[in-house]
Amino acid sequence: MNKPGFFLRTLAVAVVFYSTLVSANTLPRHQAIPGGVAIITLNDVNEARPGVSYLKKKVMVRANDTHWEAIVGIPLSAQPGIHRLKVRNGQDNFHKEFRVVDKDYKTTHITISDESKVSLSEEDLQRHYREKKQITAAINSWSERDNVDASFITPVEGRFSSPFGLKRIYNNQERIRRHTGLDIAAPVGTPIIAPASGTVIRTGDYFFTGNTVFIDHGQGLITLYCHLDKIDVEENQHINQSQKLGEVGMTGRVSGPHLHWAVFLNRFKVDPELFMSQLEKTK
Ligand SMILES: [Zn+2]
C-alpha cells in the first residue's frame, strides 16, 4: 500500500472539508442573469460597512472573510448589459458596475379548469388589487440583521415541478406570465419547513396565492409560501431553520397540490435554487 499517497489524499480531503467550514458564505450563488443574483466584492472588512443601492433600492451587504460584498437581486425584466450599483463608503460615493447576461427561459402552456380564476370578475379584480397592496407592503420590509442566513434548505420534500422564470400561457390567452417562484409538488398535508431562520411578517388568505406566509430573513431577503392547506405560524413570530410553517395544500389559483415558493431580494423576485446547495436540490 502506498502510504504517502494515502496520507496526502486524506490531507487533501481534510483541507477541503476544513475550508468549507471556514468559508461560510457560499450561498446564494453568483448568477448575474434576469431573475438572478449578483455577488459584488466591495471594500475591506476592516473599513466601515458600505451602503449600497441598485435601481434606487437598498441592497444587502455582508462580510465574507476579508471583504464586504453586496448581494444583489436582479429583476426578471432586466436587460442584458452593464448594470450599476451606487456605493456609499464613508464620504465617498461611487458606482460599481457589473454585467447582466441573458437567460433563455422556457415557455409552457397551462390549462386552468376554473375559468373564474383566469378571467377575473370585477369583484375578484378589486379583491386582488386590495391584496396586492398588502403583499407589496410585506415585500418592501427591511430589517437590519448583521449575518443574514442565505443558505436555504428545501422547504418541502417533493418534486421540483415548475422552475423559476418559466414563461406561462394560461388557457391559450395571448398574455405571457412569468412564473416567479419555484413549485414543489407534494401531497396535501406534507409539512413545509422554514429554509432558514427569520421572522413571520405576514400571513393571509389571498385570491391567487391562497393561504400564504411571508418570512423576513433580514436585509431585504424575504421568502413567500403559497397555496397552504394549513398555516402553523403567526405574524411577528421568530422562526428557526427547519421549524414547521404549515402544510402543502391547493388553496388559491392552482391545478394541483404544491408549494409555490418565492424569494425576494431587494424587492425583486429571484430564483430560489440559487440559495440552495446542489445537495439540497437533489434531496
Ligand atoms: Zn408556482
Coordinates of C-alpha atoms and ligand atoms in Angstrom, one line a residue:
M1 CA 0.0 0.0 0.0
N2 CA 1.2 3.4 -0.9
K3 CA 1.2 5.1 2.5
P4 CA 2.4 8.6 1.5
G5 CA -0.3 8.7 -1.3
F6 CA -3.0 7.7 1.2
F7 CA -1.7 10.3 3.6
L8 CA -1.8 13.1 1.0
R9 CA -5.3 12.1 -0.1
T10 CA -6.5 12.2 3.5
L11 CA -4.9 15.5 4.0
A12 CA -6.5 16.9 0.8
V13 CA -9.9 15.7 2.0
A14 CA -9.3 17.3 5.4
V15 CA -8.3 20.6 3.8
V16 CA -11.3 20.7 1.6
F17 CA -13.6 19.8 4.5
Y18 CA -12.0 22.5 6.7
S19 CA -12.2 25.2 4.0
T20 CA -15.9 24.5 3.6
L21 CA -16.3 25.0 7.3
V22 CA -14.5 28.3 7.5
S23 CA -15.7 30.0 4.3
A24 CA -19.3 30.3 5.5
N25 CA -20.9 32.4 2.8
T26 CA -21.0 30.4 -0.4
L27 CA -24.8 31.0 -1.0
P28 CA -26.5 32.4 -2.8
R29 CA -24.5 31.6 -5.9
H30 CA -23.5 34.5 -8.2
Q31 CA -25.5 34.3 -11.4
A32 CA -25.9 37.7 -13.0
I33 CA -29.0 37.0 -15.2
P34 CA -32.5 38.4 -15.2
G35 CA -34.1 36.9 -12.0
G36 CA -30.6 36.0 -10.7
V37 CA -28.3 37.3 -8.0
A38 CA -25.0 39.2 -8.4
I39 CA -22.4 39.0 -5.7
I40 CA -20.2 42.1 -5.9
T41 CA -17.0 42.4 -3.8
L42 CA -16.6 45.7 -2.1
N43 CA -14.1 47.2 0.4
D44 CA -12.0 45.5 3.1
V45 CA -14.0 44.4 6.2
N46 CA -11.6 46.4 8.4
E47 CA -13.3 49.5 7.0
A48 CA -16.9 50.5 7.8
R49 CA -19.7 48.7 6.1
P50 CA -20.6 50.5 2.9
G51 CA -24.2 51.4 1.9
V52 CA -25.3 50.0 -1.5
S53 CA -28.4 50.6 -3.7
Y54 CA -29.5 49.2 -7.0
L55 CA -32.3 50.7 -9.1
K56 CA -33.0 53.0 -6.1
K57 CA -33.5 50.1 -3.8
K58 CA -31.3 49.3 -0.8
V59 CA -29.2 46.2 -1.2
M60 CA -27.9 43.5 1.3
V61 CA -24.2 43.9 2.3
R62 CA -22.4 41.3 4.3
A63 CA -18.9 40.4 5.4
N64 CA -17.3 37.4 3.6
D65 CA -13.9 36.6 5.0
T66 CA -11.8 39.7 4.0
H67 CA -14.3 41.9 2.2
W68 CA -17.7 43.3 2.3
E69 CA -19.9 42.1 -0.5
A70 CA -23.2 43.2 -2.0
I71 CA -25.8 40.5 -2.6
V72 CA -27.9 42.0 -5.4
G73 CA -31.3 40.7 -6.6
I74 CA -31.7 41.3 -10.4
P75 CA -35.3 41.7 -11.7
L76 CA -36.7 39.3 -14.3
S77 CA -37.3 42.3 -16.6
A78 CA -33.6 43.3 -16.5
Q79 CA -31.9 44.0 -19.9
P80 CA -28.6 42.2 -20.5
G81 CA -25.6 44.6 -20.4
I82 CA -23.9 46.8 -17.8
H83 CA -25.7 47.5 -14.6
R84 CA -24.6 49.9 -11.8
L85 CA -24.6 49.8 -8.1
K86 CA -24.5 53.0 -6.1
V87 CA -22.0 52.6 -3.3
R88 CA -21.5 55.0 -0.3
N89 CA -18.3 54.3 1.5
G90 CA -17.8 56.9 4.3
Q91 CA -17.6 60.2 2.5
D92 CA -17.1 58.5 -0.9
N93 CA -19.9 58.0 -3.4
F94 CA -19.2 56.0 -6.5
H95 CA -20.6 53.5 -8.9
K96 CA -19.7 49.8 -9.2
E97 CA -20.5 48.1 -12.5
F98 CA -21.5 44.5 -13.2
R99 CA -22.6 42.7 -16.3
V100 CA -26.0 41.0 -16.6
V101 CA -26.1 38.2 -19.2
D102 CA -29.3 36.9 -20.8
K103 CA -31.0 33.6 -20.0
D104 CA -33.4 31.8 -22.3
Y105 CA -36.3 30.8 -20.0
K106 CA -38.6 28.1 -21.4
T107 CA -42.3 28.6 -22.4
T108 CA -45.2 26.3 -21.3
H109 CA -49.0 26.2 -21.8
I110 CA -51.2 25.7 -18.7
T111 CA -54.9 25.0 -18.5
I112 CA -56.9 26.1 -15.5
S113 CA -60.3 24.5 -15.5
D114 CA -61.8 27.1 -13.0
E115 CA -62.3 29.8 -15.6
S116 CA -63.2 32.3 -12.9
K117 CA -59.5 32.2 -11.7
V118 CA -58.3 33.1 -15.2
S119 CA -60.7 35.8 -16.4
L120 CA -61.4 37.7 -13.2
S121 CA -64.8 39.1 -12.3
E122 CA -64.9 42.8 -11.3
E123 CA -65.3 41.8 -7.6
D124 CA -62.3 39.4 -7.7
L125 CA -60.2 42.0 -9.5
Q126 CA -61.0 44.6 -6.7
R127 CA -60.1 41.9 -4.1
H128 CA -56.8 41.2 -6.0
Y129 CA -55.9 44.9 -6.1
R130 CA -56.6 45.3 -2.3
E131 CA -54.4 42.2 -1.6
K132 CA -51.7 43.3 -3.9
K133 CA -51.1 46.4 -1.8
Q134 CA -50.7 44.3 1.4
I135 CA -48.4 41.9 -0.4
T136 CA -46.3 44.8 -1.8
A137 CA -46.0 46.3 1.7
A138 CA -44.8 43.0 3.1
I139 CA -42.2 42.6 0.3
N140 CA -40.9 46.2 0.9
S141 CA -40.0 45.5 4.5
W142 CA -36.4 46.0 5.5
S143 CA -35.0 44.7 8.8
E144 CA -31.4 45.1 9.9
R145 CA -29.6 41.9 10.6
D146 CA -25.8 41.5 10.5
N147 CA -25.5 37.9 9.5
V148 CA -28.4 37.0 7.2
D149 CA -28.7 33.3 6.8
A150 CA -29.0 32.9 3.0
S151 CA -28.1 29.2 2.8
F152 CA -31.5 27.6 2.4
I153 CA -32.6 24.0 2.9
T154 CA -35.5 22.6 0.9
P155 CA -38.8 23.8 2.5
V156 CA -40.8 20.7 1.5
E157 CA -39.9 17.2 0.3
G158 CA -41.2 16.7 -3.2
R159 CA -40.6 17.0 -6.9
F160 CA -39.5 20.4 -8.3
S161 CA -42.4 20.6 -10.7
S162 CA -42.0 24.0 -12.3
P163 CA -38.9 26.1 -12.3
F164 CA -38.5 29.9 -11.6
G165 CA -38.7 32.2 -14.6
L166 CA -40.8 29.9 -16.8
K167 CA -42.9 31.7 -19.4
R168 CA -46.5 30.6 -18.9
I169 CA -49.5 30.9 -21.2
Y170 CA -52.8 30.3 -19.4
N171 CA -55.8 28.7 -21.3
N172 CA -54.3 29.8 -24.7
Q173 CA -54.7 33.5 -23.8
E174 CA -52.2 35.8 -25.6
R175 CA -50.6 37.2 -22.5
I176 CA -47.4 35.6 -21.2
R177 CA -47.0 35.5 -17.4
R178 CA -43.7 34.7 -15.8
H179 CA -43.5 32.0 -13.1
T180 CA -41.9 33.9 -10.4
G181 CA -41.2 31.1 -7.9
L182 CA -40.3 27.5 -7.7
D183 CA -43.0 24.9 -7.5
I184 CA -42.5 21.8 -5.4
A185 CA -45.3 19.2 -5.9
A186 CA -46.3 17.2 -2.8
P187 CA -49.5 15.7 -1.4
V188 CA -51.9 17.9 0.7
G189 CA -50.7 17.8 4.3
T190 CA -47.0 17.5 3.6
P191 CA -45.1 19.6 6.2
I192 CA -43.5 22.9 5.0
I193 CA -40.5 24.0 7.0
A194 CA -38.5 27.2 7.2
P195 CA -35.5 27.1 4.8
A196 CA -33.6 29.5 7.1
S197 CA -34.3 31.5 10.3
G198 CA -36.3 34.7 10.2
T199 CA -39.5 36.4 11.3
V200 CA -43.0 35.8 10.0
I201 CA -44.1 39.3 8.8
R202 CA -47.4 38.4 7.3
T203 CA -49.9 35.6 6.9
G204 CA -53.1 35.7 4.9
D205 CA -55.6 34.1 2.5
Y206 CA -55.3 35.7 -0.9
F207 CA -57.1 35.3 -4.2
F208 CA -54.2 34.0 -6.3
T209 CA -51.8 32.6 -3.7
G210 CA -54.4 31.1 -1.2
N211 CA -53.1 30.6 2.4
T212 CA -49.8 32.4 2.4
V213 CA -46.9 33.0 4.7
F214 CA -44.2 35.7 4.4
I215 CA -40.8 35.3 6.2
D216 CA -38.3 38.2 6.6
H217 CA -34.8 36.8 6.8
G218 CA -33.2 40.3 7.1
Q219 CA -31.7 42.9 4.8
G220 CA -34.4 42.7 2.2
L221 CA -34.3 38.9 1.8
I222 CA -38.0 37.8 2.1
T223 CA -39.5 34.4 1.3
L224 CA -43.1 33.5 0.4
Y225 CA -45.0 30.2 0.8
C226 CA -48.3 29.9 -1.1
H227 CA -51.4 27.6 -1.5
L228 CA -51.0 26.2 2.0
D229 CA -53.7 23.9 3.4
K230 CA -52.9 25.0 6.9
I231 CA -50.8 27.7 8.4
D232 CA -49.0 26.9 11.7
V233 CA -47.3 30.2 12.4
E234 CA -48.4 33.7 13.5
E235 CA -47.4 37.2 12.5
N236 CA -44.3 38.6 14.3
Q237 CA -43.2 35.1 15.3
H238 CA -39.5 34.3 15.2
I239 CA -38.7 31.0 13.5
N240 CA -35.7 28.9 13.3
Q241 CA -34.4 26.9 10.3
S242 CA -36.5 23.7 9.8
Q243 CA -39.3 24.9 12.0
K244 CA -42.7 23.9 10.6
L245 CA -44.7 26.8 8.9
G246 CA -47.7 24.8 7.7
E247 CA -48.8 22.2 5.3
V248 CA -49.0 21.8 1.5
G249 CA -52.4 22.5 0.0
M250 CA -54.2 23.7 -3.1
T251 CA -55.8 27.0 -1.9
G252 CA -55.8 30.0 -4.4
R253 CA -55.1 29.5 -8.1
V254 CA -53.7 26.0 -8.5
S255 CA -54.0 23.0 -10.7
G256 CA -52.9 20.5 -8.0
P257 CA -51.3 20.4 -4.6
H258 CA -47.9 22.0 -4.4
L259 CA -45.9 24.7 -2.7
H260 CA -45.2 27.8 -4.7
W261 CA -42.0 29.2 -3.1
A262 CA -40.8 32.7 -4.0
V263 CA -37.7 34.6 -2.9
F264 CA -37.4 38.3 -2.9
L265 CA -34.1 40.1 -2.7
N266 CA -34.1 44.0 -2.7
R267 CA -37.7 43.7 -3.7
F268 CA -37.1 41.7 -6.8
K269 CA -38.2 38.1 -7.3
V270 CA -35.2 35.9 -7.8
D271 CA -34.5 32.2 -8.4
P272 CA -34.8 30.2 -5.1
E273 CA -32.5 27.5 -6.4
L274 CA -29.6 29.9 -6.2
F275 CA -29.9 29.8 -2.4
M276 CA -29.6 26.0 -2.2
S277 CA -26.6 23.7 -2.4
Q278 CA -26.5 21.0 -5.1
L279 CA -27.0 18.5 -2.3
E280 CA -30.2 20.2 -1.0
K281 CA -31.6 20.4 -4.5
T282 CA -31.3 16.7 -5.1
K283 CA -32.6 15.6 -1.7
Ligands
ZN1 ZN -45.7 28.4 -8.7

